[in-house]
Amino acid sequence: MNIKDQNTDFETRSLDTSCINESQLEHKWYHNLKYLVIGVLFGIVFIKAEIISWYRIQEMFRFQSFHMYGVIGSAVVVGIISVFLIKKFNIKTIYGEQIEFHDKTFNKGQIYGGLIFGLGWAVTGACPGPLFAQIGTGATVMIVTLFFAIVGTWVYGYFRDKLPH
């Protein structure tokens, strides 16, 4: 059988961090409102904690303040503890679906991607999470950053099959 005839979708998708625990449940449109509410609350926390502050981000990249390193480090610790607890107690989603963790192999593209992401973060003072909160606070210039984040995502999606994974 030719490799083009084989269904390699699962193999390709399993190499990504997305689509691993993709839900098979279908919900009505209004079930998404809970994500809107959580997103707004998350944005408020970002604003109050000064995580979206361009000055705080610049302090981080200039090694002038521990603030952002403390926030990021705390998130990493919470993530480690959460994954440990999910694995140890076999915790399921709120809909009873199994959560699976797959081993990932290192790829040099992760270094390139991280450098590009970090450079963009340093130049614009924004990463995808806080970007919407920044726009919501009136920093409308971040619409340009949002536009190019969308363009970058589209370009990656367009060339994804041609890139090494």
C-alpha atoms as an extended CHARMM CRD file, in Angstrom:
* protein
*
       165  EXT
         1         1  MET       CA              0.0000000000        0.0000000000        0.0000000000  PROA      1               0.0000000000
         2         2  ASN       CA              1.2940000000        3.4470000000       -0.9240000000  PROA      2               0.0000000000
         3         3  ILE       CA              1.9050000000        5.9270000000        1.9270000000  PROA      3               0.0000000000
         4         4  LYS       CA             -0.4700000000        8.3710000000        0.2210000000  PROA      4               0.0000000000
         5         5  ASP       CA             -3.2470000000        5.7780000000        0.4590000000  PROA      5               0.0000000000
         6         6  GLN       CA             -2.8230000000        5.3490000000        4.2180000000  PROA      6               0.0000000000
         7         7  ASN       CA             -4.7540000000        7.4420000000        6.6980000000  PROA      7               0.0000000000
         8         8  THR       CA             -1.9860000000        9.2330000000        8.5640000000  PROA      8               0.0000000000
         9         9  ASP       CA             -4.2700000000       11.8980000000       10.0130000000  PROA      9               0.0000000000
        10        10  PHE       CA             -4.0880000000       10.4300000000       13.5360000000  PROA      10              0.0000000000
        11        11  GLU       CA             -0.3130000000       10.1140000000       13.3810000000  PROA      11              0.0000000000
        12        12  THR       CA              0.0790000000       13.6960000000       12.1700000000  PROA      12              0.0000000000
        13        13  ARG       CA             -2.4240000000       15.0730000000       14.6610000000  PROA      13              0.0000000000
        14        14  SER       CA             -0.8830000000       13.1610000000       17.5610000000  PROA      14              0.0000000000
        15        15  LEU       CA              2.3730000000       15.0420000000       16.9800000000  PROA      15              0.0000000000
        16        16  ASP       CA              0.6190000000       18.3170000000       17.7420000000  PROA      16              0.0000000000
        17        17  THR       CA             -0.4490000000       19.4310000000       21.1830000000  PROA      17              0.0000000000
        18        18  SER       CA             -3.8350000000       20.3460000000       19.7940000000  PROA      18              0.0000000000
        19        19  CYS       CA             -6.4790000000       17.7800000000       18.9240000000  PROA      19              0.0000000000
        20        20  ILE       CA             -5.2660000000       15.2480000000       21.4940000000  PROA      20              0.0000000000
        21        21  ASN       CA             -8.2860000000       15.4810000000       23.7570000000  PROA      21              0.0000000000
        22        22  GLU       CA            -10.6640000000       16.7740000000       21.1410000000  PROA      22              0.0000000000
        23        23  SER       CA            -14.2070000000       16.3580000000       22.4210000000  PROA      23              0.0000000000
        24        24  GLN       CA            -16.6570000000       14.3690000000       20.3620000000  PROA      24              0.0000000000
        25        25  LEU       CA            -19.6450000000       15.9600000000       22.1090000000  PROA      25              0.0000000000
        26        26  GLU       CA            -21.8330000000       18.4490000000       20.2960000000  PROA      26              0.0000000000
        27        27  HSD       CA            -23.4610000000       21.2360000000       22.2510000000  PROA      27              0.0000000000
        28        28  LYS       CA            -25.9230000000       23.9930000000       21.4820000000  PROA      28              0.0000000000
        29        29  TRP       CA            -24.4530000000       27.3960000000       20.6350000000  PROA      29              0.0000000000
        30        30  TYR       CA            -25.2650000000       28.8740000000       24.0540000000  PROA      30              0.0000000000
        31        31  HSD       CA            -22.9280000000       26.4040000000       25.7850000000  PROA      31              0.0000000000
        32        32  ASN       CA            -20.1030000000       28.6160000000       24.5230000000  PROA      32              0.0000000000
        33        33  LEU       CA            -21.3120000000       31.5160000000       26.6600000000  PROA      33              0.0000000000
        34        34  LYS       CA            -19.5570000000       29.9730000000       29.6680000000  PROA      34              0.0000000000
        35        35  TYR       CA            -16.2460000000       30.3850000000       27.8000000000  PROA      35              0.0000000000
        36        36  LEU       CA            -17.0630000000       34.0260000000       27.1260000000  PROA      36              0.0000000000
        37        37  VAL       CA            -17.7160000000       34.6360000000       30.8260000000  PROA      37              0.0000000000
        38        38  ILE       CA            -14.5270000000       32.8310000000       31.8830000000  PROA      38              0.0000000000
        39        39  GLY       CA            -12.5840000000       34.7270000000       29.2130000000  PROA      39              0.0000000000
        40        40  VAL       CA            -13.8410000000       38.0810000000       30.4610000000  PROA      40              0.0000000000
        41        41  LEU       CA            -12.9790000000       37.1580000000       34.0640000000  PROA      41              0.0000000000
        42        42  PHE       CA             -9.5570000000       35.9360000000       32.9380000000  PROA      42              0.0000000000
        43        43  GLY       CA             -9.0100000000       39.2550000000       31.1360000000  PROA      43              0.0000000000
        44        44  ILE       CA             -9.9250000000       41.1990000000       34.2790000000  PROA      44              0.0000000000
        45        45  VAL       CA             -7.3920000000       39.1570000000       36.2700000000  PROA      45              0.0000000000
        46        46  PHE       CA             -4.7540000000       39.8650000000       33.5870000000  PROA      46              0.0000000000
        47        47  ILE       CA             -5.4630000000       43.5930000000       33.8310000000  PROA      47              0.0000000000
        48        48  LYS       CA             -5.4430000000       43.7170000000       37.6360000000  PROA      48              0.0000000000
        49        49  ALA       CA             -2.2520000000       41.6390000000       37.8440000000  PROA      49              0.0000000000
        50        50  GLU       CA             -0.5670000000       43.9100000000       35.2500000000  PROA      50              0.0000000000
        51        51  ILE       CA              0.1870000000       40.8840000000       33.0700000000  PROA      51              0.0000000000
        52        52  ILE       CA             -0.8910000000       42.7820000000       29.9690000000  PROA      52              0.0000000000
        53        53  SER       CA              1.2200000000       45.8240000000       30.7520000000  PROA      53              0.0000000000
        54        54  TRP       CA              3.6880000000       46.5710000000       27.9640000000  PROA      54              0.0000000000
        55        55  TYR       CA              6.0220000000       48.0350000000       30.6120000000  PROA      55              0.0000000000
        56        56  ARG       CA              5.9280000000       44.8420000000       32.7160000000  PROA      56              0.0000000000
        57        57  ILE       CA              6.6870000000       42.7610000000       29.6360000000  PROA      57              0.0000000000
        58        58  GLN       CA              9.6040000000       45.0340000000       28.7150000000  PROA      58              0.0000000000
        59        59  GLU       CA             10.9050000000       44.7930000000       32.3000000000  PROA      59              0.0000000000
        60        60  MET       CA             10.8550000000       41.0150000000       31.9470000000  PROA      60              0.0000000000
        61        61  PHE       CA             12.7780000000       40.9730000000       28.6750000000  PROA      61              0.0000000000
        62        62  ARG       CA             15.3250000000       43.4040000000       30.1170000000  PROA      62              0.0000000000
        63        63  PHE       CA             15.6780000000       41.3240000000       33.3100000000  PROA      63              0.0000000000
        64        64  GLN       CA             14.6720000000       44.3600000000       35.3890000000  PROA      64              0.0000000000
        65        65  SER       CA             11.8020000000       42.8170000000       37.3580000000  PROA      65              0.0000000000
        66        66  PHE       CA             10.7310000000       39.4540000000       38.7410000000  PROA      66              0.0000000000
        67        67  HSD       CA              6.9940000000       40.1820000000       38.3320000000  PROA      67              0.0000000000
        68        68  MET       CA              6.3750000000       38.3710000000       35.0310000000  PROA      68              0.0000000000
        69        69  TYR       CA              8.7950000000       35.5570000000       35.8560000000  PROA      69              0.0000000000
        70        70  GLY       CA              6.8340000000       34.9900000000       39.0550000000  PROA      70              0.0000000000
        71        71  VAL       CA              3.5390000000       34.8750000000       37.1570000000  PROA      71              0.0000000000
        72        72  ILE       CA              4.8900000000       32.5220000000       34.4780000000  PROA      72              0.0000000000
        73        73  GLY       CA              6.6800000000       30.3700000000       37.0570000000  PROA      73              0.0000000000
        74        74  SER       CA              3.5050000000       30.1060000000       39.1430000000  PROA      74              0.0000000000
        75        75  ALA       CA              1.5700000000       29.0160000000       36.0490000000  PROA      75              0.0000000000
        76        76  VAL       CA              4.1720000000       26.3320000000       35.3060000000  PROA      76              0.0000000000
        77        77  VAL       CA              3.9940000000       25.0110000000       38.8800000000  PROA      77              0.0000000000
        78        78  VAL       CA              0.1720000000       24.9600000000       38.7890000000  PROA      78              0.0000000000
        79        79  GLY       CA              0.3230000000       23.1470000000       35.4320000000  PROA      79              0.0000000000
        80        80  ILE       CA              2.7500000000       20.5210000000       36.7640000000  PROA      80              0.0000000000
        81        81  ILE       CA              0.6150000000       19.8870000000       39.8330000000  PROA      81              0.0000000000
        82        82  SER       CA             -2.5680000000       19.7490000000       37.7270000000  PROA      82              0.0000000000
        83        83  VAL       CA             -1.1490000000       17.1970000000       35.2790000000  PROA      83              0.0000000000
        84        84  PHE       CA              0.1830000000       15.1120000000       38.1730000000  PROA      84              0.0000000000
        85        85  LEU       CA             -3.2430000000       15.0860000000       39.8650000000  PROA      85              0.0000000000
        86        86  ILE       CA             -5.0870000000       14.3090000000       36.6160000000  PROA      86              0.0000000000
        87        87  LYS       CA             -2.7920000000       11.3390000000       35.9770000000  PROA      87              0.0000000000
        88        88  LYS       CA             -2.7450000000       10.0960000000       39.5840000000  PROA      88              0.0000000000
        89        89  PHE       CA             -6.5050000000       10.1910000000       40.1360000000  PROA      89              0.0000000000
        90        90  ASN       CA             -7.5240000000        9.5150000000       36.5160000000  PROA      90              0.0000000000
        91        91  ILE       CA             -9.6180000000       12.6840000000       36.4870000000  PROA      91              0.0000000000
        92        92  LYS       CA            -12.0590000000       13.0440000000       33.5920000000  PROA      92              0.0000000000
        93        93  THR       CA            -13.5800000000       16.1110000000       31.9700000000  PROA      93              0.0000000000
        94        94  ILE       CA            -16.7710000000       17.5870000000       33.3800000000  PROA      94              0.0000000000
        95        95  TYR       CA            -18.6070000000       15.5750000000       30.7180000000  PROA      95              0.0000000000
        96        96  GLY       CA            -16.9430000000       12.3190000000       31.7730000000  PROA      96              0.0000000000
        97        97  GLU       CA            -14.4910000000       12.0580000000       28.8680000000  PROA      97              0.0000000000
        98        98  GLN       CA            -11.0660000000       10.5190000000       29.3890000000  PROA      98              0.0000000000
        99        99  ILE       CA             -8.0610000000       12.8840000000       29.3940000000  PROA      99              0.0000000000
       100       100  GLU       CA             -5.0660000000       11.4280000000       27.5770000000  PROA      100             0.0000000000
       101       101  PHE       CA             -1.4430000000       12.5360000000       27.6740000000  PROA      101             0.0000000000
       102       102  HSD       CA              0.8580000000       11.6010000000       24.8180000000  PROA      102             0.0000000000
       103       103  ASP       CA              4.6350000000       11.7030000000       24.8600000000  PROA      103             0.0000000000
       104       104  LYS       CA              6.1650000000       14.3010000000       22.5700000000  PROA      104             0.0000000000
       105       105  THR       CA              9.5050000000       14.0980000000       20.8580000000  PROA      105             0.0000000000
       106       106  PHE       CA             11.7690000000       17.1200000000       20.7160000000  PROA      106             0.0000000000
       107       107  ASN       CA             11.9530000000       18.9000000000       17.3900000000  PROA      107             0.0000000000
       108       108  LYS       CA             14.3210000000       21.7250000000       16.4600000000  PROA      108             0.0000000000
       109       109  GLY       CA             11.3100000000       23.5650000000       15.0430000000  PROA      109             0.0000000000
       110       110  GLN       CA             10.2480000000       24.1460000000       18.6600000000  PROA      110             0.0000000000
       111       111  ILE       CA             13.3720000000       26.2520000000       19.1460000000  PROA      111             0.0000000000
       112       112  TYR       CA             12.7070000000       28.2880000000       15.9910000000  PROA      112             0.0000000000
       113       113  GLY       CA              9.0490000000       28.7190000000       16.8730000000  PROA      113             0.0000000000
       114       114  GLY       CA              9.9150000000       29.7670000000       20.4210000000  PROA      114             0.0000000000
       115       115  LEU       CA             12.4110000000       32.3250000000       19.1630000000  PROA      115             0.0000000000
       116       116  ILE       CA              9.9140000000       33.7880000000       16.6950000000  PROA      116             0.0000000000
       117       117  PHE       CA              7.2120000000       33.8590000000       19.3870000000  PROA      117             0.0000000000
       118       118  GLY       CA              9.5700000000       35.4830000000       21.9170000000  PROA      118             0.0000000000
       119       119  LEU       CA             10.7530000000       38.0750000000       19.4190000000  PROA      119             0.0000000000
       120       120  GLY       CA              7.1790000000       38.9820000000       18.5380000000  PROA      120             0.0000000000
       121       121  TRP       CA              6.2780000000       39.1190000000       22.2200000000  PROA      121             0.0000000000
       122       122  ALA       CA              9.2330000000       41.3980000000       22.9950000000  PROA      122             0.0000000000
       123       123  VAL       CA              8.5670000000       43.7470000000       20.0790000000  PROA      123             0.0000000000
       124       124  THR       CA              4.7910000000       44.0470000000       20.4530000000  PROA      124             0.0000000000
       125       125  GLY       CA              4.4430000000       43.5090000000       24.1910000000  PROA      125             0.0000000000
       126       126  ALA       CA              1.6770000000       41.0050000000       23.5570000000  PROA      126             0.0000000000
       127       127  CYS       CA              1.1040000000       37.2880000000       23.3180000000  PROA      127             0.0000000000
       128       128  PRO       CA             -2.1820000000       35.7130000000       22.2070000000  PROA      128             0.0000000000
       129       129  GLY       CA             -3.8060000000       35.4240000000       25.6540000000  PROA      129             0.0000000000
       130       130  PRO       CA             -3.5120000000       39.0210000000       26.8510000000  PROA      130             0.0000000000
       131       131  LEU       CA             -3.9130000000       40.4700000000       23.3620000000  PROA      131             0.0000000000
       132       132  PHE       CA             -7.6920000000       40.6980000000       23.6440000000  PROA      132             0.0000000000
       133       133  ALA       CA             -7.4890000000       42.1700000000       27.1420000000  PROA      133             0.0000000000
       134       134  GLN       CA             -5.0960000000       44.8240000000       25.8430000000  PROA      134             0.0000000000
       135       135  ILE       CA             -7.5430000000       45.7480000000       23.0880000000  PROA      135             0.0000000000
       136       136  GLY       CA            -10.3320000000       45.7840000000       25.6710000000  PROA      136             0.0000000000
       137       137  THR       CA             -8.4460000000       48.3140000000       27.7980000000  PROA      137             0.0000000000
       138       138  GLY       CA             -8.3310000000       50.7220000000       24.8770000000  PROA      138             0.0000000000
       139       139  ALA       CA             -4.9000000000       49.8930000000       23.4640000000  PROA      139             0.0000000000
       140       140  THR       CA             -6.3820000000       49.8260000000       19.9670000000  PROA      140             0.0000000000
       141       141  VAL       CA             -2.9530000000       49.6740000000       18.3380000000  PROA      141             0.0000000000
       142       142  MET       CA             -2.9860000000       46.0080000000       19.4080000000  PROA      142             0.0000000000
       143       143  ILE       CA             -5.5080000000       45.3850000000       16.6350000000  PROA      143             0.0000000000
       144       144  VAL       CA             -2.4930000000       45.4650000000       14.3030000000  PROA      144             0.0000000000
       145       145  THR       CA             -0.8130000000       42.7780000000       16.4100000000  PROA      145             0.0000000000
       146       146  LEU       CA             -4.0330000000       40.7360000000       16.4050000000  PROA      146             0.0000000000
       147       147  PHE       CA             -4.2600000000       41.0370000000       12.6290000000  PROA      147             0.0000000000
       148       148  PHE       CA             -0.7140000000       39.7640000000       12.1470000000  PROA      148             0.0000000000
       149       149  ALA       CA             -1.2360000000       36.9770000000       14.6980000000  PROA      149             0.0000000000
       150       150  ILE       CA             -4.1760000000       35.8240000000       12.5850000000  PROA      150             0.0000000000
       151       151  VAL       CA             -2.0980000000       36.1510000000        9.3960000000  PROA      151             0.0000000000
       152       152  GLY       CA              0.7220000000       34.1390000000       11.0030000000  PROA      152             0.0000000000
       153       153  THR       CA             -1.7140000000       31.4260000000       12.0600000000  PROA      153             0.0000000000
       154       154  TRP       CA             -3.1250000000       31.3040000000        8.5410000000  PROA      154             0.0000000000
       155       155  VAL       CA              0.3660000000       31.0910000000        7.0020000000  PROA      155             0.0000000000
       156       156  TYR       CA              1.2720000000       28.2320000000        9.3440000000  PROA      156             0.0000000000
       157       157  GLY       CA             -1.9530000000       26.4180000000        8.4670000000  PROA      157             0.0000000000
       158       158  TYR       CA             -1.2760000000       26.9100000000        4.7660000000  PROA      158             0.0000000000
       159       159  PHE       CA              2.2720000000       25.5080000000        4.9480000000  PROA      159             0.0000000000
       160       160  ARG       CA              1.6520000000       22.9960000000        7.7640000000  PROA      160             0.0000000000
       161       161  ASP       CA              1.7480000000       19.9060000000        5.5330000000  PROA      161             0.0000000000
       162       162  LYS       CA              5.0790000000       21.0100000000        4.0830000000  PROA      162             0.0000000000
       163       163  LEU       CA              6.7420000000       21.6590000000        7.4480000000  PROA      163             0.0000000000
       164       164  PRO       CA              8.6400000000       19.0270000000        9.4320000000  PROA      164             0.0000000000
       165       165  HSD       CA              6.7210000000       17.9180000000       12.5090000000  PROA      165             0.0000000000
